[in-house]
mmCIF file of C-alpha atoms in Angstrom:
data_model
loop_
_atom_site.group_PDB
_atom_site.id
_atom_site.type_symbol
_atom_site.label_atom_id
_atom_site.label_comp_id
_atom_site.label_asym_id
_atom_site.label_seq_id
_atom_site.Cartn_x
_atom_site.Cartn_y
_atom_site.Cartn_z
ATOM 1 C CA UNK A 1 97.890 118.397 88.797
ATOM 2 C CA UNK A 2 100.691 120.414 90.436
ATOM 3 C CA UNK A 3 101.747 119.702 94.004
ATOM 4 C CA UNK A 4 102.289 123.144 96.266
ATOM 5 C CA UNK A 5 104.893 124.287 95.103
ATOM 6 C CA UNK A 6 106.903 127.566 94.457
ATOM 7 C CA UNK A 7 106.737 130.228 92.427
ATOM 8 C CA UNK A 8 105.390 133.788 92.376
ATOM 9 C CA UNK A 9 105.364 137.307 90.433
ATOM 10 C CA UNK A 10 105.463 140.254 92.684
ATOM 11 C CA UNK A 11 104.252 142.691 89.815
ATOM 12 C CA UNK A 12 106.356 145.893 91.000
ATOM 13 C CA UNK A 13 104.081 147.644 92.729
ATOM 14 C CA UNK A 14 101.237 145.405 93.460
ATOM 15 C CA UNK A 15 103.606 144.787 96.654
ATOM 16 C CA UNK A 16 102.452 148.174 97.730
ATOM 17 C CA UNK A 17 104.965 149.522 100.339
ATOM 18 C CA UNK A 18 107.832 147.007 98.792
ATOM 19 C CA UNK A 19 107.179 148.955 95.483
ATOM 20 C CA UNK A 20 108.978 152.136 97.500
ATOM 21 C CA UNK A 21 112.176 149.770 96.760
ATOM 22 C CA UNK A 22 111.414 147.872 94.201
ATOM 23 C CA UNK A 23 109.721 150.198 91.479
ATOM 24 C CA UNK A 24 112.819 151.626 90.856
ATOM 25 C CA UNK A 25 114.473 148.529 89.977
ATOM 26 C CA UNK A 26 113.048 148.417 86.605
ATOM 27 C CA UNK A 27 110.065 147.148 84.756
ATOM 28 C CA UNK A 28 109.695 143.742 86.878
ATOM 29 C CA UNK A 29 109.787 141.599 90.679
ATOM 30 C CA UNK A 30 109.761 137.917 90.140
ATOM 31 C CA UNK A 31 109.696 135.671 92.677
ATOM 32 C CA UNK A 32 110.389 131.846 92.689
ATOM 33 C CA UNK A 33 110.868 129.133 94.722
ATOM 34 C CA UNK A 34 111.278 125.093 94.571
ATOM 35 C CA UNK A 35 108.285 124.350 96.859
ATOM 36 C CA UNK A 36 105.766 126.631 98.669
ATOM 37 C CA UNK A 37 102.944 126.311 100.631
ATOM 38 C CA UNK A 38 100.233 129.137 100.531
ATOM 39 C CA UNK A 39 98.753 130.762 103.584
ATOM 40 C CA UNK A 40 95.968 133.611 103.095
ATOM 41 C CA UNK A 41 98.956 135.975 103.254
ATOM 42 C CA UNK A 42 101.509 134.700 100.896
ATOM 43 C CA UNK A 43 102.721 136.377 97.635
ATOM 44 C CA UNK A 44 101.097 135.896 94.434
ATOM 45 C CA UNK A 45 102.004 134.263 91.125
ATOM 46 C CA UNK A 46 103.224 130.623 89.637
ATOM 47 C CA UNK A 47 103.532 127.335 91.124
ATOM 48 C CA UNK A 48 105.593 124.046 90.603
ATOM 49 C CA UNK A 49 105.625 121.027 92.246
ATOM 50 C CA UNK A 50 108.304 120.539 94.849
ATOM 51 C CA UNK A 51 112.254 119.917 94.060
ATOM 52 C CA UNK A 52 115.384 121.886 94.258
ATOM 53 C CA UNK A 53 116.729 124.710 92.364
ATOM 54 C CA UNK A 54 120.706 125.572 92.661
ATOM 55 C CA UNK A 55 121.904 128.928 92.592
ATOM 56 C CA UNK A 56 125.257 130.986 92.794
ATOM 57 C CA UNK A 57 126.241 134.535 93.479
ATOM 58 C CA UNK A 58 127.956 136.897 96.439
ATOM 59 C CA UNK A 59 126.069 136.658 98.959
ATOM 60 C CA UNK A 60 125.105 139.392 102.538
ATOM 61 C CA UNK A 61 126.473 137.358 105.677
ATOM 62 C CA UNK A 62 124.984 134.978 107.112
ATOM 63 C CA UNK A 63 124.491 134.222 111.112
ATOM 64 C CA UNK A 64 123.499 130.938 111.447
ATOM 65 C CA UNK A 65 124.556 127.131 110.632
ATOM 66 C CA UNK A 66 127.329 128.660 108.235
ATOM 67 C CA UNK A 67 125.258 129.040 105.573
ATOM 68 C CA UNK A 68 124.817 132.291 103.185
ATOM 69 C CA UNK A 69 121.203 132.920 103.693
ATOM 70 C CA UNK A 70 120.904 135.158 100.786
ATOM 71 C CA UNK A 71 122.639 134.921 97.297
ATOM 72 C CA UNK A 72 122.998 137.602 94.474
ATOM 73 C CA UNK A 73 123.208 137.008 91.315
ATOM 74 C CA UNK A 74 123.831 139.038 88.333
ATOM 75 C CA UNK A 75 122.658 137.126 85.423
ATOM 76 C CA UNK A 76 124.950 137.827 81.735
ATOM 77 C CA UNK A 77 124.239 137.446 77.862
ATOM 78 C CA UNK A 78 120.892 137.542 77.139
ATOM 79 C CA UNK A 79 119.641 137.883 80.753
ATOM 80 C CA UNK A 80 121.924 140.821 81.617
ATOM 81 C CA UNK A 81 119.676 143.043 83.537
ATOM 82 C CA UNK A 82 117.805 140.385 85.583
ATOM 83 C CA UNK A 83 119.314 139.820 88.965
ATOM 84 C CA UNK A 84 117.938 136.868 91.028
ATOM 85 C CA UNK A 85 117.668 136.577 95.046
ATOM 86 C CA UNK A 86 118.409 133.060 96.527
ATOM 87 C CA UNK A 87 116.927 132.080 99.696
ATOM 88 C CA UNK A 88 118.553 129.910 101.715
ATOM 89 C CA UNK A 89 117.801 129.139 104.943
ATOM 90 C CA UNK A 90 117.276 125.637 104.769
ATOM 91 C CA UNK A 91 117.460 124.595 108.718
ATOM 92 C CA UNK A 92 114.212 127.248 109.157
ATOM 93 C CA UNK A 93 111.918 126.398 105.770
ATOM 94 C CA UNK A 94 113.212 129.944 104.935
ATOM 95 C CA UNK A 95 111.428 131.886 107.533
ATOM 96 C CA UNK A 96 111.957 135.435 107.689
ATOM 97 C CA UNK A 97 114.337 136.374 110.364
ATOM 98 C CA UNK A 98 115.723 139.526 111.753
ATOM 99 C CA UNK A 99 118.834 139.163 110.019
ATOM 100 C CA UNK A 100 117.034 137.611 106.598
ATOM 101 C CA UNK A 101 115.152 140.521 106.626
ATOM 102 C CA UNK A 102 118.522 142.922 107.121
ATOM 103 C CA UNK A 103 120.261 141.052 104.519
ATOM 104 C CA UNK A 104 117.524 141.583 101.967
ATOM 105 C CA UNK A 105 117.029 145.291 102.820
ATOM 106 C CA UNK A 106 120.779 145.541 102.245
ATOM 107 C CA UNK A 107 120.503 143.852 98.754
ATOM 108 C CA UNK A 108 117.671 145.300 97.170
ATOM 109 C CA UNK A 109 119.255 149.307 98.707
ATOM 110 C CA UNK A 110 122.288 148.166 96.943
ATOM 111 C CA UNK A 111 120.020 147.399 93.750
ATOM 112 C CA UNK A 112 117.910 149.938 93.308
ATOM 113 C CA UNK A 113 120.002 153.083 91.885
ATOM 114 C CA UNK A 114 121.711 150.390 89.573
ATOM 115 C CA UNK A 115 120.276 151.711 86.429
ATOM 116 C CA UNK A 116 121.059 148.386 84.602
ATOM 117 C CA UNK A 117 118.981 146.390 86.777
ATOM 118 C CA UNK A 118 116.086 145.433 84.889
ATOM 119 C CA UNK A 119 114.006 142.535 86.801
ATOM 120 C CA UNK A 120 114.449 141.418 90.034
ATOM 121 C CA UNK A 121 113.552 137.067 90.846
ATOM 122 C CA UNK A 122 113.502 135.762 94.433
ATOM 123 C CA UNK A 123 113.560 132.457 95.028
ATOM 124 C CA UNK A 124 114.118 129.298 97.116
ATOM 125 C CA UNK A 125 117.439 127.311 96.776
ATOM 126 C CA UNK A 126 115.690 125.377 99.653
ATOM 127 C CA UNK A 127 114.241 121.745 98.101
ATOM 128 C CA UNK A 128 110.201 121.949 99.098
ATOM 129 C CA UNK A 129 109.789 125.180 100.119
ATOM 130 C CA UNK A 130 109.440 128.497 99.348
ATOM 131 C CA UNK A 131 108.949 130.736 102.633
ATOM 132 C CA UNK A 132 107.812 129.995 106.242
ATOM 133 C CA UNK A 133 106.761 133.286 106.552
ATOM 134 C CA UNK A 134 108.190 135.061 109.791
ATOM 135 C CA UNK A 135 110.641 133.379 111.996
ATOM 136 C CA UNK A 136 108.067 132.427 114.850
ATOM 137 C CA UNK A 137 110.766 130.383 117.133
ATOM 138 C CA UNK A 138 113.135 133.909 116.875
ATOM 139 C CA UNK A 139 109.551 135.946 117.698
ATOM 140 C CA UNK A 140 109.225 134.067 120.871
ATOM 141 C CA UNK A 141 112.553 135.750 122.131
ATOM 142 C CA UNK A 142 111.519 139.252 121.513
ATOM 143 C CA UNK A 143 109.710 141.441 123.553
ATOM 144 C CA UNK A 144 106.446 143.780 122.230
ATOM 145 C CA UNK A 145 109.153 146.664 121.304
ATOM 146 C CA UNK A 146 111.048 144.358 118.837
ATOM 147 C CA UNK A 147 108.055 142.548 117.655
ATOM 148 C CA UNK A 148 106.476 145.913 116.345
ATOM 149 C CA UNK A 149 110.007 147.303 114.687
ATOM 150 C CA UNK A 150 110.816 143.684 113.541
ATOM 151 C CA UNK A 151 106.765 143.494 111.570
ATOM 152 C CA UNK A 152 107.818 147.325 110.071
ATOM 153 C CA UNK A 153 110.873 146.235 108.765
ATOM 154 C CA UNK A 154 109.398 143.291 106.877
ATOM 155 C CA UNK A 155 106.231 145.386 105.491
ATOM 156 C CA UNK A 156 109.304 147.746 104.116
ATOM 157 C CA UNK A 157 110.765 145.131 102.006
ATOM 158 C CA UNK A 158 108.181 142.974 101.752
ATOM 159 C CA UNK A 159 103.971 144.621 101.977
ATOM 160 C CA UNK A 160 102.395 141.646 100.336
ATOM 161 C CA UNK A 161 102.038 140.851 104.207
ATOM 162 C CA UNK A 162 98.894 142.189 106.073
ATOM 163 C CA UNK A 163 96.083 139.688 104.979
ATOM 164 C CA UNK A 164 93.427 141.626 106.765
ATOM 165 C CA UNK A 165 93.756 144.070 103.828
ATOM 166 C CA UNK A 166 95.123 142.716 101.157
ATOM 167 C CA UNK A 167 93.626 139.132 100.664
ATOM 168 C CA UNK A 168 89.752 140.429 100.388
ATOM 169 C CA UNK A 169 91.033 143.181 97.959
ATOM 170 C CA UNK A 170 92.408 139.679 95.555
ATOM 171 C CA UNK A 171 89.840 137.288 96.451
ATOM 172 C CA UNK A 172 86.743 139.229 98.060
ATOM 173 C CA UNK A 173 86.034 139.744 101.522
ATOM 174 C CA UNK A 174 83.843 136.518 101.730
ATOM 175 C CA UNK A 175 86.202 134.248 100.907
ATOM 176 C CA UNK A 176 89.230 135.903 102.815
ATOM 177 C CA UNK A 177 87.650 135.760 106.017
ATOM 178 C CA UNK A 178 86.523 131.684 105.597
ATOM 179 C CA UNK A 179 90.587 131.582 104.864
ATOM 180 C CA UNK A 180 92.079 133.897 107.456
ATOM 181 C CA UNK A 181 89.251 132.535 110.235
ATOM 182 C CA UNK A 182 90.518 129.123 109.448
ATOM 183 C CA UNK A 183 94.667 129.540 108.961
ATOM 184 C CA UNK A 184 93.909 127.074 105.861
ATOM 185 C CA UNK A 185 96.831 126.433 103.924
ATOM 186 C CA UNK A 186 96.314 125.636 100.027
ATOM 187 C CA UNK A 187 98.107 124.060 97.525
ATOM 188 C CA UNK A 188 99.111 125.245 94.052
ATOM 189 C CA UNK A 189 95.631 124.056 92.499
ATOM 190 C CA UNK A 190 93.755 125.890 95.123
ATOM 191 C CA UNK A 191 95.875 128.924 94.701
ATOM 192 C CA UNK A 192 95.055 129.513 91.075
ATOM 193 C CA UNK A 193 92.280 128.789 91.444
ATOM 194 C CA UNK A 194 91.119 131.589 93.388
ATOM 195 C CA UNK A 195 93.082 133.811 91.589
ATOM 196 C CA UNK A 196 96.208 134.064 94.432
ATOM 197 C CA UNK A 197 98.594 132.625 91.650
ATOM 198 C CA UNK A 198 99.076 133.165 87.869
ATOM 199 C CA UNK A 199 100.656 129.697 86.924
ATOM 200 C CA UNK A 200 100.656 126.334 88.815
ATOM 201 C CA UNK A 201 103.422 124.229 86.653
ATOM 202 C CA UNK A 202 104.770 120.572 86.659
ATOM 203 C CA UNK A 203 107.573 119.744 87.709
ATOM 204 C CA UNK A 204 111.309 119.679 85.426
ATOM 205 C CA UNK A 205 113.482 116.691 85.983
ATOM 206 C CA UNK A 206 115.952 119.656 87.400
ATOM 207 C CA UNK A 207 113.636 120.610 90.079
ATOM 208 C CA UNK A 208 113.631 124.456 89.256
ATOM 209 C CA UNK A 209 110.291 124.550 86.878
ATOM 210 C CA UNK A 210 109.111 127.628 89.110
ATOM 211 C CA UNK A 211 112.603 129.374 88.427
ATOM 212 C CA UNK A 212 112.255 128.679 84.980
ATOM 213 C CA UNK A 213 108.678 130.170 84.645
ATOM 214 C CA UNK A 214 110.104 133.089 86.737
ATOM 215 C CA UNK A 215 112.843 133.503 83.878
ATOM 216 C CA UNK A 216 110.911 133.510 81.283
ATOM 217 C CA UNK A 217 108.634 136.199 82.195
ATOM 218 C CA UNK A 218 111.750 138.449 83.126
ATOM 219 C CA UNK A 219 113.178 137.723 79.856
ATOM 220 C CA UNK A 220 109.868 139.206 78.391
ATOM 221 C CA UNK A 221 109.924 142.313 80.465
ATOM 222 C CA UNK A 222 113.407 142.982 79.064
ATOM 223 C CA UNK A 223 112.937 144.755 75.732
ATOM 224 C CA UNK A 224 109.923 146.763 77.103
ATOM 225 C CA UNK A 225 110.717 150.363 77.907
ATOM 226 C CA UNK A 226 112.242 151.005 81.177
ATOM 227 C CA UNK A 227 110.428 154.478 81.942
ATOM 228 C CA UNK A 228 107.305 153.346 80.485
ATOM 229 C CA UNK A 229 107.901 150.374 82.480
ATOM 230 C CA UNK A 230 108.439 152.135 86.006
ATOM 231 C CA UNK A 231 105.242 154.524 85.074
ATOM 232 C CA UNK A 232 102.960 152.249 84.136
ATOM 233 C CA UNK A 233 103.526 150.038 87.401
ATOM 234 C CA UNK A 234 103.123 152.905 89.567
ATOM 235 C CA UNK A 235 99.589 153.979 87.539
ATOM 236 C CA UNK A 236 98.192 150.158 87.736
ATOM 237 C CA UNK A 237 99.021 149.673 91.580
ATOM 238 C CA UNK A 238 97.730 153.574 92.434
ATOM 239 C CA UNK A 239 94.965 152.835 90.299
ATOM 240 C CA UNK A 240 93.716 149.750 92.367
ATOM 241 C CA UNK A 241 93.168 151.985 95.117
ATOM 242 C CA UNK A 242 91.209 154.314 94.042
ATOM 243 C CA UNK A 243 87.955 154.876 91.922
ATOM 244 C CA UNK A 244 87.834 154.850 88.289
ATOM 245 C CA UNK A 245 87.972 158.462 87.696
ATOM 246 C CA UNK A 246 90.955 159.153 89.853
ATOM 247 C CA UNK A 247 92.643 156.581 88.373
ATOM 248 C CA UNK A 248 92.484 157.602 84.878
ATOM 249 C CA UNK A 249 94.067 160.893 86.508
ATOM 250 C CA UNK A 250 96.886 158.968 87.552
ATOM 251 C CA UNK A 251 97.042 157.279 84.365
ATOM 252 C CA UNK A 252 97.160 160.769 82.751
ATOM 253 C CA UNK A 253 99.495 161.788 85.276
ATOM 254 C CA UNK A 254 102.283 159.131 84.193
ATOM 255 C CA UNK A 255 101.809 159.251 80.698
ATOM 256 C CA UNK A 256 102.518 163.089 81.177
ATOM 257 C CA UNK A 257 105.808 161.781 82.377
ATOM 258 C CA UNK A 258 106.468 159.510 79.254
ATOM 259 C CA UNK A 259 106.281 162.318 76.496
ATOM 260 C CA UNK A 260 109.716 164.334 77.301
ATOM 261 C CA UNK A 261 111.329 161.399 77.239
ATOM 262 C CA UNK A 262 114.057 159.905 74.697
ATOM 263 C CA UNK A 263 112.948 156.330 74.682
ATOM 264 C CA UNK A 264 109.501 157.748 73.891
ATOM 265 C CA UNK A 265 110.975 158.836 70.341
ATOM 266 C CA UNK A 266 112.711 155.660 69.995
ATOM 267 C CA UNK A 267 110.125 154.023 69.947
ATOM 268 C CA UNK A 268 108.358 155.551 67.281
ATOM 269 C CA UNK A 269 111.371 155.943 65.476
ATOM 270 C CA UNK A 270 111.276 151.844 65.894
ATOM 271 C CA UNK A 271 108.148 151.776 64.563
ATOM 272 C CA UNK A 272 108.773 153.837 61.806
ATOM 273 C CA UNK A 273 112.185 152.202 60.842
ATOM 274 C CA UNK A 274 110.712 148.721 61.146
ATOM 275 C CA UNK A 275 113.335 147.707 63.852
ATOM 276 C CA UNK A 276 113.691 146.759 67.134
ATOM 277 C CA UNK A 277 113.563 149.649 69.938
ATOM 278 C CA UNK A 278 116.735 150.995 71.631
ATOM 279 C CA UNK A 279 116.031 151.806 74.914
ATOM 280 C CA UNK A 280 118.095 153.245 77.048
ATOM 281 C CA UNK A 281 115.638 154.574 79.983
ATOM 282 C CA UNK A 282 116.429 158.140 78.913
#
């Protein structure tokens, strides 16, 4: 059994509002971590036990302790299209400060018109955790003005937060209030369990299992269609908020999108040939 730990898979859009930046990334969000603990809030996905990951990259400033809070990296050969996000604010678990938050808007608006950019990972470089959540010792210093512009800012790069809403549309309304009425925190086991995570997984002897996992699934998003890709994203996460019928409209809708296309042709040439698509996102 799997120790909290972190690891999760933002599936594009399912992060509603963050889907405004990250849809148009390309087919896939990953995020990992070397250690999380779940609130009834937290994003969804995989879990490993606790330990370290290492990661390089440039990095977007960093105002405290020294320390670049954020790494980007642009992964080569045959991971070229998967960038990954390193958090790393190790004296504050990670928590999500005004200038985390700034530093990640800046990254991910300097991502997504980069065509080549396939599948985006966050995750920890912080040993045994993943993310605090918000940075409550900095939220103490601001007044109601800055609290309210500081919460907007994070739902635009991040809108797996607001639990009221979310949770009971994943879990069921039942079992998100017992969670959110007690501020219990769960462990990977728990997680899965009730369906907030797709993977709870043991720990490597590198401490980076979660990063791994999160790998891995990029790598399979890779030689899917990018358009089809984008589309399909935006019809499942429209589709979950609306009734059946309207959603198959939507579903129309995108397909509609699909059949001008010259990686829709490519494929069936593919098919026809016997070989391996070329897409090109055309």
């Amino acid at each position: 059994m799997a120790a909290a730990g972190g690891l999760g898979v933002l599936q594009g859009c399912g992060v509603r509002l963050a889907a405004a930046y990250f849809a148009r990334l390309g087919p896939g969000l990953v995020a990992g971590g070397s250690g999380q603990r779940m609130g009834s809030a937290s994003w969804r996905g995989c879990r490993a036990s606790p330990g370290a990951g290492s990661g390089l990259g440039r990095s977007y400033g960093s105002e405290a302790k020294g320390e670049e809070e954020l790494r980007v990296r642009y992964l080569e050969e045959e991971n070229k299209g998967i960038v990954v996000l390193g958090i790393n604010r190790s004296y504050a678990k990670n928590a999500l400060s005004k200038n985390l938050i700034k530093m990640l808007s800046k990254a991910v608006d300097a991502l997504k018109s980069d065509k080549k950019v396939r599948t985006l990972i966050v995750r920890s470089e912080v040993p045994g955790i993943f993310c605090a959540g918000a940075d409550l010792k900095e939220r103490t210093q601001m007044n109601v003005n800055e609290v309210s512009s500081f919460v907007s800012r994070i739902r635009a790069v991040i809108n797996e937060i607001g639990g009221t809403q979310r949770l009971p549309r994943v879990i069921g309304m039942a079992l998100a209030k017992e969670m959110i009425f007690s501020a219990r925190v769960l462990d990977g086991q728990e997680a899965k369990s009730i369906g907030l995570i797709s993977h709870v997984l043991e720990q490597n002897e590198t401490g980076d299992a979660a990063y791994r996992k999160a790998l891995a699934l990029a790598r399979e998003f890779l030689p899917q269609g990018p358009v089809a890709m984008r589309v399909a994203k935006l019809a499942i996460n429209q589709g979950m908020e609306v009734d059946l019928i309207t959603g198959l409209a939507i579903e129309e809708a995108c397909y509609a999108q699909i059949i001008p296309t010259k990686d829709r042709l490519e494929g069936l040439l593919a098919f026809k040939e016997k070989r391996p698509p070329r897409y090109k996102g055309e």
